[in-house]
Amino acid sequence: MLYYGSMEEVKFPVLITNFKTYESATGVRALELAKLHEEVAKEYGVNFAVCPQVMDIWMVASQVKIPVFAHHFDAVTHGQFTGHILPEALKMAGADGSLLNHAEKRIPFSQIADSLNRAREVGFFTVVCARDLKEAKEIAALNPDAVAIEPPELIGGDISVSSASPDIISKAVKEIPRVPVIVGAGVKTGEDIKIALKLGAKGVLVASGVTRAADPRKVLTEFAKALKGA
Ligand code: G3P
């Protein structure tokens, strides 16, 4: 298979920035933001990954050397699947992995296993999202590469999962011993990251804390220092 961009290994602890459809993280601005992640990650020797929109993956992945994730993919193969996102196409565009079942792009539970099988076939790193501990445990039983817990009511707000629900992090880490647990929602400070990692999370998912920041470099630097201290 011909790949654009370099294949990047996902290492823990990792900070994954979900670009969603924020204007500050779309098109050429997605590339600028991804390059900023790469620069700060390199300076501090930490693991950052970016998750731009599918349309921007080729451009971003061909120009940065940090892991690039897709928002979503479909459990389809080559053929008659108009409008679907083919994992092979994502991989050829340079994606190293994908989120799946994000709160803003949920899929039926029954489809998750099929999607994970497709991801394994193409060698794709999967971060499957869950809205609570119960769902996270059900998803973990399907053996994704990581499970990400994001309480939906905290997404996009200023109260972080680390401050509002530290118990969900520690319980998840204890009750899901075999799959790395990532947490997200409302993460805005280095302290939020430190708490999550101290409780055993292997990574943090963030969006608005970076995409809506007046000075993303300053925020990413604070996040990098928090990851580094972990
Ligand atoms: O995927 C990450 C996301 O849902 C968290 O969003 O804006 O609360 O950091 P945000």
Tab-separated table of C-alpha atoms and ligand atoms in Angstrom:
chain	number	residue	atom	x	y	z
A	1	MET	CA	0.000	0.000	0.000
A	2	LEU	CA	1.290	3.465	-0.855
A	3	TYR	CA	1.311	5.854	2.074
A	4	TYR	CA	1.685	9.593	2.121
A	5	GLY	CA	3.351	11.096	5.156
A	6	SER	CA	5.370	9.027	7.563
A	7	MET	CA	3.867	6.384	9.809
A	8	GLU	CA	4.134	7.583	13.390
A	9	GLU	CA	3.973	5.333	16.414
A	10	VAL	CA	1.516	6.367	19.126
A	11	LYS	CA	3.278	6.483	22.493
A	12	PHE	CA	1.979	7.146	25.997
A	13	PRO	CA	1.377	9.383	27.814
A	14	VAL	CA	-0.194	11.199	24.901
A	15	LEU	CA	-2.109	14.400	24.428
A	16	ILE	CA	-4.486	14.175	21.473
A	17	THR	CA	-5.972	17.426	20.207
A	18	ASN	CA	-9.267	16.966	18.423
A	19	PHE	CA	-9.609	19.756	15.854
A	20	LYS	CA	-13.364	19.032	15.457
A	21	THR	CA	-14.704	21.553	12.905
A	22	TYR	CA	-13.299	24.622	14.624
A	23	GLU	CA	-12.479	27.407	12.171
A	24	SER	CA	-9.132	27.874	13.893
A	25	ALA	CA	-8.307	24.265	13.001
A	26	THR	CA	-9.708	23.873	9.488
A	27	GLY	CA	-7.848	23.829	6.153
A	28	VAL	CA	-4.515	25.627	6.166
A	29	ARG	CA	-5.088	26.553	9.810
A	30	ALA	CA	-5.217	22.817	10.616
A	31	LEU	CA	-1.755	22.524	9.143
A	32	GLU	CA	-0.451	25.514	11.124
A	33	LEU	CA	-1.916	24.144	14.349
A	34	ALA	CA	-0.512	20.681	13.691
A	35	LYS	CA	2.935	22.169	13.035
A	36	LEU	CA	2.702	24.050	16.311
A	37	HIS	CA	1.949	20.776	18.091
A	38	GLU	CA	4.948	19.176	16.416
A	39	GLU	CA	7.218	22.048	17.394
A	40	VAL	CA	6.194	22.107	21.055
A	41	ALA	CA	6.236	18.296	21.317
A	42	LYS	CA	9.771	18.260	19.930
A	43	GLU	CA	10.959	21.042	22.201
A	44	TYR	CA	9.726	19.271	25.342
A	45	GLY	CA	10.165	15.675	24.196
A	46	VAL	CA	6.512	14.757	24.762
A	47	ASN	CA	3.890	12.849	22.798
A	48	PHE	CA	1.332	15.024	21.049
A	49	ALA	CA	-1.058	13.766	18.398
A	50	VAL	CA	-3.510	15.730	16.277
A	51	CYS	CA	-6.950	14.832	15.015
A	52	PRO	CA	-7.904	17.063	12.085
A	53	GLN	CA	-10.918	16.737	9.818
A	54	VAL	CA	-10.705	13.974	7.226
A	55	MET	CA	-10.322	16.506	4.390
A	56	ASP	CA	-7.204	17.895	6.054
A	57	ILE	CA	-5.471	14.622	6.907
A	58	TRP	CA	-3.425	14.312	3.731
A	59	MET	CA	-2.112	17.866	4.000
A	60	VAL	CA	-1.311	17.569	7.697
A	61	ALA	CA	0.123	14.045	7.681
A	62	SER	CA	2.387	14.768	4.747
A	63	GLN	CA	3.990	17.675	6.607
A	64	VAL	CA	4.206	16.763	10.297
A	65	LYS	CA	5.934	13.918	12.070
A	66	ILE	CA	3.568	13.375	14.966
A	67	PRO	CA	0.676	10.885	14.945
A	68	VAL	CA	-2.373	12.013	12.989
A	69	PHE	CA	-5.801	10.661	13.854
A	70	ALA	CA	-9.098	10.731	11.977
A	71	HIS	CA	-12.352	11.665	13.699
A	72	HIS	CA	-14.107	8.541	12.491
A	73	PHE	CA	-14.021	5.755	9.914
A	74	ASP	CA	-16.518	3.225	8.647
A	75	ALA	CA	-16.329	-0.559	8.757
A	76	VAL	CA	-16.351	-0.814	4.969
A	77	THR	CA	-14.031	-2.308	2.375
A	78	HIS	CA	-13.234	-1.242	-1.195
A	79	GLY	CA	-16.355	-1.262	-3.354
A	80	GLN	CA	-19.867	0.072	-3.315
A	81	PHE	CA	-19.845	2.325	-0.249
A	82	THR	CA	-20.573	5.859	-1.442
A	83	GLY	CA	-20.059	8.484	1.222
A	84	HIS	CA	-18.298	6.171	3.634
A	85	ILE	CA	-14.816	6.656	5.061
A	86	LEU	CA	-12.625	3.750	4.026
A	87	PRO	CA	-9.854	2.957	6.547
A	88	GLU	CA	-7.409	2.109	3.740
A	89	ALA	CA	-7.987	5.566	2.231
A	90	LEU	CA	-7.318	7.224	5.572
A	91	LYS	CA	-4.155	5.238	5.937
A	92	MET	CA	-3.005	6.110	2.428
A	93	ALA	CA	-3.676	9.764	3.245
A	94	GLY	CA	-1.302	9.424	6.187
A	95	ALA	CA	-3.559	8.818	9.181
A	96	ASP	CA	-1.995	6.661	11.894
A	97	GLY	CA	-5.223	5.943	13.695
A	98	SER	CA	-8.685	7.170	14.457
A	99	LEU	CA	-11.124	8.102	17.136
A	100	LEU	CA	-14.306	6.095	17.013
A	101	ASN	CA	-17.697	6.575	18.659
A	102	HIS	CA	-16.886	10.141	19.716
A	103	ALA	CA	-19.784	11.794	21.577
A	104	GLU	CA	-20.337	13.945	18.494
A	105	LYS	CA	-20.153	11.000	16.063
A	106	ARG	CA	-21.594	8.034	17.894
A	107	ILE	CA	-22.090	4.676	16.209
A	108	PRO	CA	-24.211	1.713	17.291
A	109	PHE	CA	-22.357	-0.493	19.751
A	110	SER	CA	-22.782	-3.452	17.392
A	111	GLN	CA	-20.659	-1.650	14.757
A	112	ILE	CA	-17.696	-1.052	17.024
A	113	ALA	CA	-16.373	-4.624	16.810
A	114	ASP	CA	-16.578	-4.591	12.986
A	115	SER	CA	-14.789	-1.248	12.856
A	116	LEU	CA	-12.057	-2.516	15.166
A	117	ASN	CA	-11.569	-5.557	12.943
A	118	ARG	CA	-11.155	-3.302	9.930
A	119	ALA	CA	-8.687	-1.148	11.871
A	120	ARG	CA	-6.613	-4.216	12.723
A	121	GLU	CA	-6.596	-5.258	9.070
A	122	VAL	CA	-5.107	-1.937	8.001
A	123	GLY	CA	-2.901	-1.425	11.060
A	124	PHE	CA	-4.720	1.503	12.507
A	125	PHE	CA	-4.447	2.728	16.129
A	126	THR	CA	-7.943	3.012	17.620
A	127	VAL	CA	-9.125	5.275	20.419
A	128	VAL	CA	-12.737	4.359	21.086
A	129	CYS	CA	-14.732	6.906	23.054
A	130	ALA	CA	-17.210	6.195	25.813
A	131	ARG	CA	-19.534	8.496	27.711
A	132	ASP	CA	-19.283	6.677	31.047
A	133	LEU	CA	-17.521	3.894	32.888
A	134	LYS	CA	-20.094	1.229	32.003
A	135	GLU	CA	-19.739	1.896	28.308
A	136	ALA	CA	-15.957	2.156	28.621
A	137	LYS	CA	-15.829	-1.339	30.135
A	138	GLU	CA	-18.007	-2.783	27.383
A	139	ILE	CA	-15.794	-1.159	24.768
A	140	ALA	CA	-12.575	-2.244	26.481
A	141	ALA	CA	-13.749	-5.855	26.204
A	142	LEU	CA	-13.455	-5.426	22.416
A	143	ASN	CA	-9.727	-4.645	22.791
A	144	PRO	CA	-9.254	-1.255	21.157
A	145	ASP	CA	-5.786	0.269	21.442
A	146	ALA	CA	-7.194	2.747	23.949
A	147	VAL	CA	-10.531	3.714	25.404
A	148	ALA	CA	-11.314	7.401	25.942
A	149	ILE	CA	-13.857	8.443	28.548
A	150	GLU	CA	-15.464	11.835	27.997
A	151	PRO	CA	-18.482	12.780	30.114
A	152	PRO	CA	-20.665	14.453	27.429
A	153	GLU	CA	-21.961	17.186	29.740
A	154	LEU	CA	-18.410	18.477	30.269
A	155	ILE	CA	-17.393	18.560	26.595
A	156	GLY	CA	-16.683	22.091	25.381
A	157	GLY	CA	-17.054	23.596	28.844
A	158	ASP	CA	-14.623	25.011	31.369
A	159	ILE	CA	-15.014	22.364	34.053
A	160	SER	CA	-12.676	19.488	33.384
A	161	VAL	CA	-13.203	15.780	33.826
A	162	SER	CA	-10.196	15.898	36.177
A	163	SER	CA	-11.829	18.360	38.554
A	164	ALA	CA	-15.489	17.304	38.209
A	165	SER	CA	-15.070	13.530	37.985
A	166	PRO	CA	-11.666	12.382	39.235
A	167	ASP	CA	-13.401	9.257	40.538
A	168	ILE	CA	-14.376	8.177	37.025
A	169	ILE	CA	-10.676	8.286	36.056
A	170	SER	CA	-9.428	6.251	38.988
A	171	LYS	CA	-12.270	3.738	38.725
A	172	ALA	CA	-11.719	3.315	34.991
A	173	VAL	CA	-8.001	2.757	35.449
A	174	LYS	CA	-8.691	0.158	38.135
A	175	GLU	CA	-11.540	-1.600	36.372
A	176	ILE	CA	-10.012	-1.532	32.881
A	177	PRO	CA	-6.542	-2.913	33.577
A	178	ARG	CA	-5.688	-4.232	30.125
A	179	VAL	CA	-6.567	-1.300	27.866
A	180	PRO	CA	-4.962	2.144	28.205
A	181	VAL	CA	-7.469	4.685	29.500
A	182	ILE	CA	-7.530	8.196	28.053
A	183	VAL	CA	-9.783	10.917	29.443
A	184	GLY	CA	-11.123	14.167	28.112
A	185	ALA	CA	-13.717	16.936	28.296
A	186	GLY	CA	-13.221	20.450	29.567
A	187	VAL	CA	-9.432	20.122	29.853
A	188	LYS	CA	-8.014	23.625	29.940
A	189	THR	CA	-4.912	23.602	32.157
A	190	GLY	CA	-1.737	21.693	32.823
A	191	GLU	CA	-3.139	20.891	36.250
A	192	ASP	CA	-6.074	19.053	34.602
A	193	ILE	CA	-3.543	16.911	32.756
A	194	LYS	CA	-1.383	16.283	35.811
A	195	ILE	CA	-4.405	15.092	37.819
A	196	ALA	CA	-5.567	12.752	35.043
A	197	LEU	CA	-2.124	11.199	34.640
A	198	LYS	CA	-1.573	10.942	38.361
A	199	LEU	CA	-4.812	8.985	38.610
A	200	GLY	CA	-3.453	6.554	36.040
A	201	ALA	CA	-4.772	7.846	32.722
A	202	LYS	CA	-2.412	7.202	29.819
A	203	GLY	CA	-3.452	10.258	27.909
A	204	VAL	CA	-5.764	13.214	27.547
A	205	LEU	CA	-8.117	14.284	24.767
A	206	VAL	CA	-8.576	18.013	24.351
A	207	ALA	CA	-10.259	20.307	21.859
A	208	SER	CA	-11.519	23.774	22.829
A	209	GLY	CA	-8.672	24.325	25.307
A	210	VAL	CA	-6.394	24.519	22.253
A	211	THR	CA	-8.652	25.402	19.323
A	212	ARG	CA	-10.299	28.341	21.107
A	213	ALA	CA	-7.205	29.563	22.923
A	214	ALA	CA	-6.042	33.119	22.303
A	215	ASP	CA	-2.478	31.806	22.410
A	216	PRO	CA	-2.357	28.095	21.502
A	217	ARG	CA	1.432	27.982	21.830
A	218	LYS	CA	1.190	29.087	25.452
A	219	VAL	CA	-1.460	26.462	26.181
A	220	LEU	CA	0.434	23.691	24.401
A	221	THR	CA	3.585	24.628	26.282
A	222	GLU	CA	1.719	24.362	29.591
A	223	PHE	CA	0.289	21.002	28.493
A	224	ALA	CA	3.724	19.773	27.402
A	225	LYS	CA	5.236	20.657	30.772
A	226	ALA	CA	2.428	18.772	32.507
A	227	LEU	CA	2.973	15.700	30.315
A	228	LYS	CA	6.701	15.899	30.844
A	229	GLY	CA	6.303	15.989	34.606
A	230	ALA	CA	4.185	12.834	34.512
B	1	G3P	O1	-12.448	14.863	21.738
B	1	G3P	C1	-12.156	15.813	22.689
B	1	G3P	C2	-13.321	16.589	23.114
B	1	G3P	O2	-14.574	16.030	22.960
B	1	G3P	C3	-13.162	17.378	24.351
B	1	G3P	O3	-13.562	18.636	23.963
B	1	G3P	O4	-13.570	21.055	24.047
B	1	G3P	O5	-14.071	19.721	26.081
B	1	G3P	O6	-11.745	19.789	25.205
B	1	G3P	P1	-13.209	19.867	24.888
